[in-house]
Short mmCIF file of C-alpha atoms and ligand atoms in Angstrom, two decimals:
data_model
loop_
_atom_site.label_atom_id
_atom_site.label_comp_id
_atom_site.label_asym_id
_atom_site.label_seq_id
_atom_site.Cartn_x
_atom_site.Cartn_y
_atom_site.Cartn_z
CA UNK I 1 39.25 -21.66 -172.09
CA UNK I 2 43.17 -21.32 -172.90
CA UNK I 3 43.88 -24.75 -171.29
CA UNK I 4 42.59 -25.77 -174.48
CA UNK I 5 45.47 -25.09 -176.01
CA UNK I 6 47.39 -27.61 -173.61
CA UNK I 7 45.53 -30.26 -176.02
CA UNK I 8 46.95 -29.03 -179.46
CA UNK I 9 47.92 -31.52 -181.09
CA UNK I 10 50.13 -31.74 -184.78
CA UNK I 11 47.76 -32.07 -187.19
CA UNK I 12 50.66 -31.72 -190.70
CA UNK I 13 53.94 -30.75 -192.13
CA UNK I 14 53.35 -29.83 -195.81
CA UNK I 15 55.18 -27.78 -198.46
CA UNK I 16 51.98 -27.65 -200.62
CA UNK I 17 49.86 -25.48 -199.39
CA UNK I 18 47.13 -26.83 -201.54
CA UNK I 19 46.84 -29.97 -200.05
CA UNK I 20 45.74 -28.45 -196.87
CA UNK I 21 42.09 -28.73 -195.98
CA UNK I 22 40.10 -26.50 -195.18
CA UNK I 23 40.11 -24.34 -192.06
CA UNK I 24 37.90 -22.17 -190.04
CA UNK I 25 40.36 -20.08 -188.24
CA UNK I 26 43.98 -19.48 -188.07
CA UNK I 27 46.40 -18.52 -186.24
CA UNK I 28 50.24 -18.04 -188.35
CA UNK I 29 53.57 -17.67 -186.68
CA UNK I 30 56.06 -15.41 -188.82
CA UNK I 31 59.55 -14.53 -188.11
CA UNK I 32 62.94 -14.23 -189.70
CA UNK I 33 64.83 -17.70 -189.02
CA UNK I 34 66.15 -18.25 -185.44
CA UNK I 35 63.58 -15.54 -183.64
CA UNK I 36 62.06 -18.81 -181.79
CA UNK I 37 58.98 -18.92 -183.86
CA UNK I 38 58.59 -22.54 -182.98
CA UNK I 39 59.26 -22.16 -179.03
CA UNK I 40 56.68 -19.38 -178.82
CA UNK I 41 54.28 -21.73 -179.72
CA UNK I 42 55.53 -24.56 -177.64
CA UNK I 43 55.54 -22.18 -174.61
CA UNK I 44 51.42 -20.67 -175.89
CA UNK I 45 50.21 -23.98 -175.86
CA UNK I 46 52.37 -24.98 -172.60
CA UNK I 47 53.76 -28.17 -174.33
CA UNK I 48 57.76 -28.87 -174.83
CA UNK I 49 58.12 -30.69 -177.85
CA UNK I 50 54.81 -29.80 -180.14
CA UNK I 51 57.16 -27.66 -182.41
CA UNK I 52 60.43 -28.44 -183.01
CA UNK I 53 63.21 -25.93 -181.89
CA UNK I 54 67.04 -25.65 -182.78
CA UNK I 55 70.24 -23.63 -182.39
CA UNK I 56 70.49 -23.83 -185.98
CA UNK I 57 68.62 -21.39 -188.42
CA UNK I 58 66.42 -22.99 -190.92
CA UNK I 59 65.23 -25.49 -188.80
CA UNK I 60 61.56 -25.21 -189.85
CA UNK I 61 61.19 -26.51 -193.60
CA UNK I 62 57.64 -26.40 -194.29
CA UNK I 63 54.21 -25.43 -193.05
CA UNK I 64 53.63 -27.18 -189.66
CA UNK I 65 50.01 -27.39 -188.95
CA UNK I 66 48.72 -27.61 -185.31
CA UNK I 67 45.59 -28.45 -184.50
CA UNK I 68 43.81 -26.76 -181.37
CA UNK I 69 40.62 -27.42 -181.98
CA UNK I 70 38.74 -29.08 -184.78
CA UNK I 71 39.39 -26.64 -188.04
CA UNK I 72 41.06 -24.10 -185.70
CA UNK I 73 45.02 -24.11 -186.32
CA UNK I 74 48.22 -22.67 -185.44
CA UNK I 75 50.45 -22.12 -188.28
CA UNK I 76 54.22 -22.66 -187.34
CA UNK I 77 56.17 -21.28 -191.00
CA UNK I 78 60.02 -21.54 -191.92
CA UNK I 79 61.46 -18.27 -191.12
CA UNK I 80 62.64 -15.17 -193.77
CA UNK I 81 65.90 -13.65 -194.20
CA UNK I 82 68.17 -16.94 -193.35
CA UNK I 83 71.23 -16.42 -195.49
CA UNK I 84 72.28 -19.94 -195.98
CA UNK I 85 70.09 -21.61 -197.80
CA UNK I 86 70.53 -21.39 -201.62
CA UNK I 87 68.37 -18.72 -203.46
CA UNK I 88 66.45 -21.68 -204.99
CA UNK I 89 65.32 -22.81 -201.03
CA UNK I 90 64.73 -19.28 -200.26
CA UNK I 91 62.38 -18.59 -203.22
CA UNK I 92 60.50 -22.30 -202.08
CA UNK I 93 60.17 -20.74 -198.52
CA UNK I 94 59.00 -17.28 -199.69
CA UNK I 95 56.43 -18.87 -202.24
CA UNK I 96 55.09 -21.30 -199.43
CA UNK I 97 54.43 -18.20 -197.02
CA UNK I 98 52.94 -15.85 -199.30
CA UNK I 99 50.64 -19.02 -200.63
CA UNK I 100 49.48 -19.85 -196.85
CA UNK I 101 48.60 -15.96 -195.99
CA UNK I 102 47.55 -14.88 -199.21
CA UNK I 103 45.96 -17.63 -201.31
CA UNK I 104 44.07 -19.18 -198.46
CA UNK I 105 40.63 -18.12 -197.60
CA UNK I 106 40.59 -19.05 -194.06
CA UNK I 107 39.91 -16.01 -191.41
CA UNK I 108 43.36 -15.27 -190.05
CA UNK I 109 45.55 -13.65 -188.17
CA UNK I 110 49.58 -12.93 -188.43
CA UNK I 111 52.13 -13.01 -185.58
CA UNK I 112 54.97 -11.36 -186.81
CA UNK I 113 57.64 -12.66 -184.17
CA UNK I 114 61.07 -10.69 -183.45
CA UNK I 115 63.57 -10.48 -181.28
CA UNK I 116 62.69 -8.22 -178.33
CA UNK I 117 66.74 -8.19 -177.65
CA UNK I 118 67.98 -7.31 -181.41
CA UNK I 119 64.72 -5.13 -182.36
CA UNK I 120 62.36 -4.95 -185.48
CA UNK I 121 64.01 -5.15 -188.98
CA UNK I 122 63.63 -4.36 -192.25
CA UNK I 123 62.65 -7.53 -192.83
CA UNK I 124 60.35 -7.07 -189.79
CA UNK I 125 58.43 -3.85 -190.99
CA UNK I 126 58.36 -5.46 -194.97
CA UNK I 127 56.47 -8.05 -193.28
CA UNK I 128 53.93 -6.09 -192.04
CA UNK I 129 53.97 -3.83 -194.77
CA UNK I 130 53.09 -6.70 -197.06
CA UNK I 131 50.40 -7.83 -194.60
CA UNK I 132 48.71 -4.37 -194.29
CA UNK I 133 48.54 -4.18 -198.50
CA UNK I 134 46.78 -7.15 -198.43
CA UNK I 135 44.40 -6.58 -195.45
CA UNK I 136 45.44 -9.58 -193.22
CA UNK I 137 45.64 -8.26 -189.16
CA UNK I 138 48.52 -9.03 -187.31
CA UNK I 139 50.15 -8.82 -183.85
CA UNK I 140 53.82 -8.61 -183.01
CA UNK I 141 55.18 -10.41 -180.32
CA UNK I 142 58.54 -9.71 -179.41
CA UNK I 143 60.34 -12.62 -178.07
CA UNK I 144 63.75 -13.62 -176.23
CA UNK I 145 62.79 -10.79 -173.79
CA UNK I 146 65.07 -12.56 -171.36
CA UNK I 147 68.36 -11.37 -173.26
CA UNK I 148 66.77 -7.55 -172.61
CA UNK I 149 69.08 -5.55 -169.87
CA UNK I 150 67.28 -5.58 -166.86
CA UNK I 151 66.87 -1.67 -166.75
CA UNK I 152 65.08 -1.76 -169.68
CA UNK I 153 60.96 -1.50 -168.87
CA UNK I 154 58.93 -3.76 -170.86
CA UNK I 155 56.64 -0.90 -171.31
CA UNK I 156 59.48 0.85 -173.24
CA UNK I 157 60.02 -2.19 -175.73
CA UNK I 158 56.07 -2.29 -175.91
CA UNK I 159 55.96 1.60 -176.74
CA UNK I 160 59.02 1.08 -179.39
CA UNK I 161 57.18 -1.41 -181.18
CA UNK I 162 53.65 0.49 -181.27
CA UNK I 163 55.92 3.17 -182.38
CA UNK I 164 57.41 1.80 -185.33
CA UNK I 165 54.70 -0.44 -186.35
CA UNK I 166 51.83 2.04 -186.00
CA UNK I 167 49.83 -0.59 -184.04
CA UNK I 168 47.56 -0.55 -181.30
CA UNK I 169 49.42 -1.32 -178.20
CA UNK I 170 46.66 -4.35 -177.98
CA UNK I 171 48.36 -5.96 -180.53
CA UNK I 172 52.13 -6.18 -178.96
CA UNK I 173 53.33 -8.86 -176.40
CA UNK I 174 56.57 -8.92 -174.95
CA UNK I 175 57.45 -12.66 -174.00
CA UNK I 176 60.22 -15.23 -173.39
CA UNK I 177 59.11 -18.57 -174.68
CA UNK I 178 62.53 -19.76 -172.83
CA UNK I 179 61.26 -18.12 -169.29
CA UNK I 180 57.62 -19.04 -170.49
CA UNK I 181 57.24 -15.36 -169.63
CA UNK I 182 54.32 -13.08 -170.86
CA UNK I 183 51.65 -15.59 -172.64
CA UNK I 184 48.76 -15.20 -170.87
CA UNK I 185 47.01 -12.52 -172.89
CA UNK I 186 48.40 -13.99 -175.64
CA UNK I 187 46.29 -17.18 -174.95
CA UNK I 188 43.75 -15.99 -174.63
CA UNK I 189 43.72 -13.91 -177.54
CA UNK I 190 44.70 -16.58 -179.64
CA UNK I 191 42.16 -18.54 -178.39
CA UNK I 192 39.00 -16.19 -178.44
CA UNK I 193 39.94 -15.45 -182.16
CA UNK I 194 40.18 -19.41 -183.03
CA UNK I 195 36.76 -19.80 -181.03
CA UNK I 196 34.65 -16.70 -182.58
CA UNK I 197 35.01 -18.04 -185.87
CA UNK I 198 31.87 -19.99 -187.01
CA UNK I 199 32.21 -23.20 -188.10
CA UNK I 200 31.27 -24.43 -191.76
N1 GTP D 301 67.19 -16.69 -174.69
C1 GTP D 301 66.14 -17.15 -175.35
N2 GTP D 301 66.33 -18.04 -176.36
C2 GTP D 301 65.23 -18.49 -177.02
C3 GTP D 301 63.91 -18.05 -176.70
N3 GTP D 301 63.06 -18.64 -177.56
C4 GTP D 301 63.79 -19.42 -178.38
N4 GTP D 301 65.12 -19.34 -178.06
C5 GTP D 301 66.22 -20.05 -178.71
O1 GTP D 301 66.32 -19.60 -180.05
C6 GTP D 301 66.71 -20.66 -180.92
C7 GTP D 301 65.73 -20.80 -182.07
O2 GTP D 301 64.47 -21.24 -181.60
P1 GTP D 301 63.35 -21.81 -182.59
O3 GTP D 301 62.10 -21.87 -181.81
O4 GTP D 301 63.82 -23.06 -183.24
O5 GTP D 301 63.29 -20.62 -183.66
P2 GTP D 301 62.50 -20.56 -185.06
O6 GTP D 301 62.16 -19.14 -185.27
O7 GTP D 301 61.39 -21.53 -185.06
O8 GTP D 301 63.65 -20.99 -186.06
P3 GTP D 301 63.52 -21.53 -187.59
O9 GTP D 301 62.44 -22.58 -187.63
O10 GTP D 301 64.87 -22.09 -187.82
O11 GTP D 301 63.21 -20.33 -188.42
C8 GTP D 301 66.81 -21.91 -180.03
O12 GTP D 301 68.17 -22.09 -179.65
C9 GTP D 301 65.96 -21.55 -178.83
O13 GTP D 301 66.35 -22.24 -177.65
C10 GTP D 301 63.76 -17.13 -175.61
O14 GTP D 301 62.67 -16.69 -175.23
N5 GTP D 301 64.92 -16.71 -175.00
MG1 MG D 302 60.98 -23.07 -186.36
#
């Protein structure tokens, strides 16, 4: 079932999230800027150049829609706390997220992506306090864990994050979209919760 998600395809970049149609499951990738949002999902759905990736922060501008399935999407969003774009841009960015998780009706699910090297955040755990007062489930996955010493178990990053998130330790993946490292449960949970959505 997860080599479906060699066949994702881009389906739309948008900034207005009402234009989008309607969906029967999704799938959103959150992050601050630079976390490798965009690489995760090139490395989930085993495809190099689906999303596009960059040194730079701020490289994702607007909602990038990826279609897996018919009505079933991954959500690739411009990342939060990236310092140089003007307030104005930020406020944009901020407005666009909370419109796509919030205002949408769609069934979905959240993967809050950090750094498995530099650790949750603040901006990290306001993130997923937002998402808990509003009821929407989400995973983290904590990425770059090639930059982790290699004395450090990924068991112990996996317990740190269950820790401070208060989640089930179902719900944390440790991965390096660089070393394509750590996706298969990941797959397949991404795809059994696009799949066990009814369609309309
Ligand atoms: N070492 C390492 N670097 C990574 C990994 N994943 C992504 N990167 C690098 O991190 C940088 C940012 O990657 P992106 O995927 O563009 O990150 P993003 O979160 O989508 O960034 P924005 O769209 O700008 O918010 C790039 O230089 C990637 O090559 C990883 O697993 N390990
Ligand atoms: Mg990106």
């Amino acid at each position: 079932m997860t080599s479906m998600l060699e066949k994702t395809v881009f389906f739309r970049a948008t900034s207005e999230v009402c234009s989008l149609p309607k969906s029967t499951a999704e799938v959103i990738f959150s992050g601050r800027s630079n976390v490798g949002k965009s690489s995760v999902i090139n490395a989930l759905c085993s495809q190099k150049g689906l999303a596009r990736i960059s040194k730079t922060p701020g490289r994702t501008r607007s909602i990038n829609v990826y279609s897996v399935a018919m009505k079933k999407w991954i959500i690739d969003l411009p990342g939060y706390g990236f310092a140089k774009v003007s307030p104005k841009v930020r406020e944009l960015w901020k407005k666009m997220m909370e419109e796509c998780i919030i205002e949408r009706e769609s069934k979905k699910v959240v993967c809050i992506i950090i750094d498995a090297f530099v650790g949750p955040t603040e901006l990290d755990f306001d993130m997923a306090h937002w998402l808990s007062k509003y009821g929407i489930p989400f995973k983290i996955v904590a990425n770059k864990c090639d930059k982790v010493f290699k004395d450090v178990a990924e068991s112990d990053i996996k317990n740190k994050i269950v820790e401070c998130f208060g989640i089930d330790k179902s719900n944390v993946f440790v991965v390096s979209a660089k070393k394509r490292r750590g996706f298969g449960k990941l797959q397949i949970d991404v795809v059994d919760f696009l799949m066990s959505s009814v369609d309309e």
